mmCIF file of C-alpha atoms and ligand atoms in Angstrom:
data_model
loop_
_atom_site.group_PDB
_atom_site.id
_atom_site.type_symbol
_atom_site.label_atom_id
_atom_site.label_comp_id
_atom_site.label_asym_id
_atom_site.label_seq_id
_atom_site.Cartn_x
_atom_site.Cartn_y
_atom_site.Cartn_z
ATOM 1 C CA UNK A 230 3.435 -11.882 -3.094
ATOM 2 C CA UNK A 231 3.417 -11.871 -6.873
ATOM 3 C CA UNK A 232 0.873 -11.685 -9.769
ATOM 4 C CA UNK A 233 -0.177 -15.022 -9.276
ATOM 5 C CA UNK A 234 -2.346 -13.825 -6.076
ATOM 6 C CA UNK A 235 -4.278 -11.255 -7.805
ATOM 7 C CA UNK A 236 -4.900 -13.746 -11.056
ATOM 8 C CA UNK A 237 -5.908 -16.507 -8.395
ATOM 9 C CA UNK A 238 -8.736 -13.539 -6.531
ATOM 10 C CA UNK A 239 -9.791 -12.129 -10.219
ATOM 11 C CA UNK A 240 -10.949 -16.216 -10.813
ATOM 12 C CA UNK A 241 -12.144 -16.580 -7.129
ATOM 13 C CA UNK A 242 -14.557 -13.156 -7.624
ATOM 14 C CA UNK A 243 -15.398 -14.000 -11.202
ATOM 15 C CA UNK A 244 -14.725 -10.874 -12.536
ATOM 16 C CA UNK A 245 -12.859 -9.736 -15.737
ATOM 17 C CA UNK A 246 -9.663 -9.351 -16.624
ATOM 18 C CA UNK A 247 -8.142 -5.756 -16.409
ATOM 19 C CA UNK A 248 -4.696 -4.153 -17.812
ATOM 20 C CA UNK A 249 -5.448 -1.271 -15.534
ATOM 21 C CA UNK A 250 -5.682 -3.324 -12.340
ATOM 22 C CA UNK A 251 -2.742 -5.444 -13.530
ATOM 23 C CA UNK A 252 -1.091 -2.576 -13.930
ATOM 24 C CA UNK A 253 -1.919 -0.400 -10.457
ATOM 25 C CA UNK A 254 -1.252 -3.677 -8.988
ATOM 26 C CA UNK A 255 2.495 -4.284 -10.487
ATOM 27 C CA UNK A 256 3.243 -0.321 -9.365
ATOM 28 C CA UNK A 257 2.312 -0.956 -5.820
ATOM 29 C CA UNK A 258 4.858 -4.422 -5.557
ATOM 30 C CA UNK A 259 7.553 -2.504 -7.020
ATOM 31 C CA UNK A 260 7.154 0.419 -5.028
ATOM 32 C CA UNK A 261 9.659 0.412 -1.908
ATOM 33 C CA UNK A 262 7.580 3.188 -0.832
ATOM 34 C CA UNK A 263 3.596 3.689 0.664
ATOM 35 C CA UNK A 264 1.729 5.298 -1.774
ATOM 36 C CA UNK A 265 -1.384 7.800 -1.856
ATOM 37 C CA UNK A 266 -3.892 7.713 -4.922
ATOM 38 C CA UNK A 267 -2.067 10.788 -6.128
ATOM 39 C CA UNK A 268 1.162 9.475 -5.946
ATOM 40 C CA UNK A 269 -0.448 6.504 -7.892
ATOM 41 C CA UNK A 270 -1.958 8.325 -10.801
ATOM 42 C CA UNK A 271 1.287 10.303 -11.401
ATOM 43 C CA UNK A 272 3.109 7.214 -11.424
ATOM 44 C CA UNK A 273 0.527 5.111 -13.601
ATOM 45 C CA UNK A 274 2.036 6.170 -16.786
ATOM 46 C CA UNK A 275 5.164 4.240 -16.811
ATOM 47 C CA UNK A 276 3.102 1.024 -16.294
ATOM 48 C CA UNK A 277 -0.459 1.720 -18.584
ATOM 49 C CA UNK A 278 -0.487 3.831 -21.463
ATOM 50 C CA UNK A 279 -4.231 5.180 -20.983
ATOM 51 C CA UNK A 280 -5.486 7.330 -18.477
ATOM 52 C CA UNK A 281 -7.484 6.152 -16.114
ATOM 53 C CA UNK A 282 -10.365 8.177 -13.252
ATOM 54 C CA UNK A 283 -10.023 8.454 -9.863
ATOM 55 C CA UNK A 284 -12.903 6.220 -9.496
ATOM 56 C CA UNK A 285 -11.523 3.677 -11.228
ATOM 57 C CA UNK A 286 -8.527 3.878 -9.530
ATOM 58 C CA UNK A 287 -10.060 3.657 -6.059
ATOM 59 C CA UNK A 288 -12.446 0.476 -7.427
ATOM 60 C CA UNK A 289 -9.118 -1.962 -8.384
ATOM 61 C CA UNK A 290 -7.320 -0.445 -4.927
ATOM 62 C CA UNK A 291 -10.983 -1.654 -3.196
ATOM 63 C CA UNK A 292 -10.718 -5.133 -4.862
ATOM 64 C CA UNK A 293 -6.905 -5.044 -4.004
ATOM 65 C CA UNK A 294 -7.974 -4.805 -0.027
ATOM 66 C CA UNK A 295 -11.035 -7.221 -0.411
ATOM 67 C CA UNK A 296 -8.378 -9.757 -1.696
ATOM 68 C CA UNK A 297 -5.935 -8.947 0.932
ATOM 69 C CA UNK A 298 -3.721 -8.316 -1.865
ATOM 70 C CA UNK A 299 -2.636 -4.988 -0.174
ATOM 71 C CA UNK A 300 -2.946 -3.185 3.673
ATOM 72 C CA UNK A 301 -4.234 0.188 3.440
ATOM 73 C CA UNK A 302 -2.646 3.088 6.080
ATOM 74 C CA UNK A 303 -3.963 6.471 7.136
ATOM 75 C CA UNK A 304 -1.921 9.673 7.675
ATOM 76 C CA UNK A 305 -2.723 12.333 10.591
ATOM 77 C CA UNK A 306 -5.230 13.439 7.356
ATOM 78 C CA UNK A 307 -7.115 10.625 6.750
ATOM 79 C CA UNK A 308 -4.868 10.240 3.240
ATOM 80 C CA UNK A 309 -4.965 6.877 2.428
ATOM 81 C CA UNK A 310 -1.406 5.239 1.715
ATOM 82 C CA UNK A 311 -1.364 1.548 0.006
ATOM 83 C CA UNK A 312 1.154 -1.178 0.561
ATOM 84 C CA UNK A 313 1.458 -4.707 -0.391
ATOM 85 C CA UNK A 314 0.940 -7.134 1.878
ATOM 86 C CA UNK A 315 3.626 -9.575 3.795
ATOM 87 C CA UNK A 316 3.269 -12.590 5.083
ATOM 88 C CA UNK A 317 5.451 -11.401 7.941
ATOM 89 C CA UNK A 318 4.648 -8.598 10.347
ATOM 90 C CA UNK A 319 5.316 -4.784 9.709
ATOM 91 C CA UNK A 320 5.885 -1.474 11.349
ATOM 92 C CA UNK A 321 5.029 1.575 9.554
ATOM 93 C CA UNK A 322 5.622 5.207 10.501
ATOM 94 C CA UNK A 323 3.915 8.506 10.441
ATOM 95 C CA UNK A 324 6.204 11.510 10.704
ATOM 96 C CA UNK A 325 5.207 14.016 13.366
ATOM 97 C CA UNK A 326 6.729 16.917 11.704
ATOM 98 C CA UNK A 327 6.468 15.961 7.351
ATOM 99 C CA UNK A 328 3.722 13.281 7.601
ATOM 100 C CA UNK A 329 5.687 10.919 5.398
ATOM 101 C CA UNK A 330 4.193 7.238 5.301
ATOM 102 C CA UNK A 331 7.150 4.735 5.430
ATOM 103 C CA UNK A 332 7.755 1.120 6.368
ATOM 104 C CA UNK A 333 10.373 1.083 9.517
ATOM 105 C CA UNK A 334 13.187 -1.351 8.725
ATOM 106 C CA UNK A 335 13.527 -2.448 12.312
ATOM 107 C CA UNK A 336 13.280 -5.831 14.359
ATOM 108 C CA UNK A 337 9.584 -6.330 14.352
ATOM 109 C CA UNK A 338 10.010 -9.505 17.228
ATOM 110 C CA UNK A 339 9.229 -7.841 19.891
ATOM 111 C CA UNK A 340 6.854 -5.445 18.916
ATOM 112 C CA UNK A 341 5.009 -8.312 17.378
ATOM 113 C CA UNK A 342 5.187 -10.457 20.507
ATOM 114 C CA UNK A 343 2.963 -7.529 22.431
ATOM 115 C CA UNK A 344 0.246 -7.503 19.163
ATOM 116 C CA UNK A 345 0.015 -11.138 18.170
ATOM 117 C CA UNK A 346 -2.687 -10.738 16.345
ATOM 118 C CA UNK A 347 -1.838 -7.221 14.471
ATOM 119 C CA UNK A 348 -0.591 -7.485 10.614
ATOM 120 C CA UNK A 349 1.130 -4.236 11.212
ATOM 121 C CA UNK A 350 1.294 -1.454 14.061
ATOM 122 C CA UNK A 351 1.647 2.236 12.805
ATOM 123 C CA UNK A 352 3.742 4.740 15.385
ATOM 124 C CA UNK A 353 3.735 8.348 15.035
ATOM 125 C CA UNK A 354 7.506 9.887 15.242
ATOM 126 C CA UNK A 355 10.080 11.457 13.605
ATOM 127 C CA UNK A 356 11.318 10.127 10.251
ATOM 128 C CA UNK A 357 14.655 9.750 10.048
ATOM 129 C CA UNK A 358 15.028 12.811 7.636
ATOM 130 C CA UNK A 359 13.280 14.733 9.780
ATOM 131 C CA UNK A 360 15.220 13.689 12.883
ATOM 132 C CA UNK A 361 18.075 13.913 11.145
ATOM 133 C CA UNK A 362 17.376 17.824 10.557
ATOM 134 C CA UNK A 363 16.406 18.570 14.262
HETATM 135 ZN ZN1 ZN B 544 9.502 13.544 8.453
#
């Protein structure tokens, strides 16, 4: 996954070039983390210098998911959480108890084996802060 993907779907759709989308883009491959819009915005700054509105924001993450640049995760809220997208198969979690978002680092081979066809399966437990606190 790299900047090459998104330069290759901004020629394929014809439309301009953005710093902003470049940008939102380079946050959400160097984030080890899912992220929510808000998380986004308040993390924009270190990669573009000008603000930019909500709307905007949720146009490039739109483009983003039309490209299948990026998968796209719902909380117990209906937040959404962005991610970029593998080539291999993933397992995220929703926490039960603090509703964190995260990518399980876990042997996805069998899991995958019962969803073939699934680019990632979501499970609702205890994160392993939480667990750790019960
Ligand atoms: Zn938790």
């Amino acid at each position: 996954m790299s900047i090459e993907k998104l330069n290759d779907c901004i020629k394929s759709k014809n439309v301009n070039i953005s710093r902003a989308r470049e940008a939102i883009y380079n946050l959400i491959l160097s984030s080890e983390e899912c992220l929510n819009v808000a998380q986004i915005i308040k993390l924009l700054p270190e990669y573009y210098p000008k603000k930019i509105s909500q709307n905007t924001l949720y146009r490039h993450l739109n483009f983003f998911l039309e490209c299948d640049l990026v998968i796209m995760l719902q909380d117990d809220f209906k937040r959404s959480y962005y991610y970029p997208k593998r080539n291999s198969f993933m397992i995220f979690c929703v926490c039960t108890h603090c509703n964190k978002v995260a990518r399980l680092d876990v042997d996805t081979s069998v899991i995958h084996n019962e969803f073939p066809k699934a680019e990632f399966i979501t499970v609702h437990k205890l994160c392993s802060l939480c667990s750790a606190r019960q």
